[in-house]
């Protein structure tokens, strides 16, 4: 996020990271960590936003491991778990400067459904029917 200029600094938007169990696991969601050779290289999460919808959050791949498919693996697993939980639609957002994330989501079948501004950063809203 820092590399592409989308880092907003520490703020209340980070509260979920300090309460993973409450924000994700106890909210009919998941929080996944990808490990490679003993190193945490990727993560991603989902949480319920309505009975049939869940939001993908916290998709990150360590800069040294980007471009190796770890983001795709995490996203695929989150989608599989969302289906198993009965969700029909997934939604997410990413900033306009995060080109690699946009490519990942678009090649995975997410379609742009709008744009918004969050903390002075333009974000693209995506959605996918499962």
mmCIF file of C-alpha atoms in Angstrom:
data_model
loop_
_atom_site.group_PDB
_atom_site.id
_atom_site.type_symbol
_atom_site.label_atom_id
_atom_site.label_comp_id
_atom_site.label_asym_id
_atom_site.label_seq_id
_atom_site.Cartn_x
_atom_site.Cartn_y
_atom_site.Cartn_z
ATOM 1 C CA UNK A 1 0.000 0.000 0.000
ATOM 2 C CA UNK A 2 2.845 2.360 0.805
ATOM 3 C CA UNK A 3 4.607 1.550 -2.468
ATOM 4 C CA UNK A 4 1.699 2.762 -4.595
ATOM 5 C CA UNK A 5 0.793 5.770 -2.462
ATOM 6 C CA UNK A 6 -2.403 4.375 -0.941
ATOM 7 C CA UNK A 7 -1.222 4.271 2.688
ATOM 8 C CA UNK A 8 -3.372 6.523 4.846
ATOM 9 C CA UNK A 9 -1.308 6.214 8.009
ATOM 10 C CA UNK A 10 -2.648 4.733 11.227
ATOM 11 C CA UNK A 11 -6.249 5.527 12.032
ATOM 12 C CA UNK A 12 -9.637 4.110 12.999
ATOM 13 C CA UNK A 13 -9.769 2.302 9.648
ATOM 14 C CA UNK A 14 -7.205 -0.087 11.173
ATOM 15 C CA UNK A 15 -9.321 -1.036 14.201
ATOM 16 C CA UNK A 16 -10.346 -4.374 12.657
ATOM 17 C CA UNK A 17 -6.729 -5.549 12.500
ATOM 18 C CA UNK A 18 -6.491 -5.249 16.276
ATOM 19 C CA UNK A 19 -9.768 -7.130 16.783
ATOM 20 C CA UNK A 20 -9.652 -9.908 14.160
ATOM 21 C CA UNK A 21 -11.783 -12.334 16.129
ATOM 22 C CA UNK A 22 -14.523 -9.761 16.726
ATOM 23 C CA UNK A 23 -14.391 -8.115 13.301
ATOM 24 C CA UNK A 24 -14.137 -11.260 11.189
ATOM 25 C CA UNK A 25 -14.343 -14.611 12.919
ATOM 26 C CA UNK A 26 -17.336 -13.685 15.100
ATOM 27 C CA UNK A 27 -18.993 -11.858 12.189
ATOM 28 C CA UNK A 28 -19.595 -14.919 9.991
ATOM 29 C CA UNK A 29 -16.324 -14.323 8.205
ATOM 30 C CA UNK A 30 -12.751 -15.463 7.823
ATOM 31 C CA UNK A 31 -9.249 -14.081 8.211
ATOM 32 C CA UNK A 32 -6.548 -15.965 6.296
ATOM 33 C CA UNK A 33 -2.781 -15.749 6.527
ATOM 34 C CA UNK A 34 -0.564 -17.112 3.752
ATOM 35 C CA UNK A 35 2.764 -18.544 4.841
ATOM 36 C CA UNK A 36 5.732 -19.463 2.660
ATOM 37 C CA UNK A 37 8.790 -21.151 4.131
ATOM 38 C CA UNK A 38 7.980 -19.872 7.627
ATOM 39 C CA UNK A 39 7.287 -16.283 6.537
ATOM 40 C CA UNK A 40 3.885 -14.580 6.491
ATOM 41 C CA UNK A 41 3.566 -13.448 2.884
ATOM 42 C CA UNK A 42 -0.137 -12.734 2.335
ATOM 43 C CA UNK A 43 -3.436 -12.166 4.058
ATOM 44 C CA UNK A 44 -7.072 -11.565 3.293
ATOM 45 C CA UNK A 45 -10.390 -11.514 5.091
ATOM 46 C CA UNK A 46 -14.111 -11.408 4.631
ATOM 47 C CA UNK A 47 -16.963 -10.368 6.874
ATOM 48 C CA UNK A 48 -20.738 -10.402 6.666
ATOM 49 C CA UNK A 49 -22.469 -7.228 5.514
ATOM 50 C CA UNK A 50 -25.953 -8.752 5.063
ATOM 51 C CA UNK A 51 -27.409 -12.271 5.132
ATOM 52 C CA UNK A 52 -26.383 -12.857 1.489
ATOM 53 C CA UNK A 53 -23.419 -10.459 1.127
ATOM 54 C CA UNK A 54 -19.880 -10.399 2.458
ATOM 55 C CA UNK A 55 -17.052 -7.926 1.994
ATOM 56 C CA UNK A 56 -13.500 -8.874 1.082
ATOM 57 C CA UNK A 57 -11.035 -6.909 3.194
ATOM 58 C CA UNK A 58 -7.351 -6.744 4.079
ATOM 59 C CA UNK A 59 -6.013 -8.292 0.891
ATOM 60 C CA UNK A 60 -2.265 -7.850 1.143
ATOM 61 C CA UNK A 61 0.826 -9.551 -0.276
ATOM 62 C CA UNK A 62 4.283 -8.723 1.054
ATOM 63 C CA UNK A 63 6.164 -6.726 -1.578
ATOM 64 C CA UNK A 64 8.924 -9.362 -1.828
ATOM 65 C CA UNK A 65 6.325 -11.993 -2.793
ATOM 66 C CA UNK A 66 4.066 -10.073 -5.157
ATOM 67 C CA UNK A 67 3.476 -11.473 -8.627
ATOM 68 C CA UNK A 68 3.749 -15.100 -7.501
ATOM 69 C CA UNK A 69 0.039 -15.878 -7.209
ATOM 70 C CA UNK A 70 -0.341 -15.573 -3.437
ATOM 71 C CA UNK A 71 -3.081 -12.946 -3.737
ATOM 72 C CA UNK A 72 -5.011 -15.185 -6.123
ATOM 73 C CA UNK A 73 -4.711 -18.141 -3.752
ATOM 74 C CA UNK A 74 -6.032 -16.104 -0.813
ATOM 75 C CA UNK A 75 -8.867 -14.635 -2.904
ATOM 76 C CA UNK A 76 -9.864 -18.061 -4.266
ATOM 77 C CA UNK A 77 -9.959 -19.535 -0.775
ATOM 78 C CA UNK A 78 -12.010 -16.617 0.588
ATOM 79 C CA UNK A 79 -14.499 -17.066 -2.259
ATOM 80 C CA UNK A 80 -14.750 -20.804 -1.588
ATOM 81 C CA UNK A 81 -15.384 -20.206 2.096
ATOM 82 C CA UNK A 82 -17.941 -17.482 1.305
ATOM 83 C CA UNK A 83 -19.847 -19.925 -0.931
ATOM 84 C CA UNK A 84 -19.749 -22.565 1.818
ATOM 85 C CA UNK A 85 -21.181 -20.006 4.255
ATOM 86 C CA UNK A 86 -24.056 -19.324 1.876
ATOM 87 C CA UNK A 87 -23.109 -15.874 0.626
ATOM 88 C CA UNK A 88 -24.403 -14.987 -2.839
ATOM 89 C CA UNK A 89 -22.442 -11.770 -3.466
ATOM 90 C CA UNK A 90 -18.991 -10.522 -2.543
ATOM 91 C CA UNK A 91 -18.021 -6.868 -2.631
ATOM 92 C CA UNK A 92 -14.800 -4.966 -2.030
ATOM 93 C CA UNK A 93 -12.995 -1.749 -2.773
ATOM 94 C CA UNK A 94 -9.490 -0.805 -3.788
ATOM 95 C CA UNK A 95 -7.870 2.513 -4.549
ATOM 96 C CA UNK A 96 -7.397 3.783 -8.088
ATOM 97 C CA UNK A 97 -3.612 3.664 -7.614
ATOM 98 C CA UNK A 98 -3.541 -0.051 -6.717
ATOM 99 C CA UNK A 99 -3.292 -1.335 -10.293
ATOM 100 C CA UNK A 100 -2.185 -4.876 -9.392
ATOM 101 C CA UNK A 101 -5.185 -5.284 -7.075
ATOM 102 C CA UNK A 102 -7.525 -4.023 -9.793
ATOM 103 C CA UNK A 103 -6.120 -6.589 -12.244
ATOM 104 C CA UNK A 104 -6.500 -9.389 -9.690
ATOM 105 C CA UNK A 105 -10.125 -8.567 -8.993
ATOM 106 C CA UNK A 106 -11.101 -7.993 -12.606
ATOM 107 C CA UNK A 107 -9.517 -11.230 -13.845
ATOM 108 C CA UNK A 108 -11.318 -13.015 -10.987
ATOM 109 C CA UNK A 109 -14.707 -11.829 -12.226
ATOM 110 C CA UNK A 110 -15.314 -8.745 -10.102
ATOM 111 C CA UNK A 111 -17.003 -5.886 -11.892
ATOM 112 C CA UNK A 112 -16.826 -2.213 -11.085
ATOM 113 C CA UNK A 113 -20.115 -0.969 -9.621
ATOM 114 C CA UNK A 114 -19.084 2.543 -8.634
ATOM 115 C CA UNK A 115 -16.473 4.849 -7.218
ATOM 116 C CA UNK A 116 -16.159 6.719 -3.956
ATOM 117 C CA UNK A 117 -13.754 8.888 -2.003
ATOM 118 C CA UNK A 118 -12.337 7.568 1.254
ATOM 119 C CA UNK A 119 -9.988 9.780 3.265
ATOM 120 C CA UNK A 120 -9.201 11.829 0.121
ATOM 121 C CA UNK A 121 -8.354 8.669 -1.826
ATOM 122 C CA UNK A 122 -10.500 7.623 -4.795
ATOM 123 C CA UNK A 123 -11.620 4.005 -4.527
ATOM 124 C CA UNK A 124 -13.205 1.624 -7.003
ATOM 125 C CA UNK A 125 -16.139 -0.425 -5.721
ATOM 126 C CA UNK A 126 -16.293 -4.001 -7.031
ATOM 127 C CA UNK A 127 -18.846 -6.763 -6.785
ATOM 128 C CA UNK A 128 -19.050 -10.419 -7.798
ATOM 129 C CA UNK A 129 -21.957 -12.835 -7.824
ATOM 130 C CA UNK A 130 -20.985 -16.245 -6.491
#
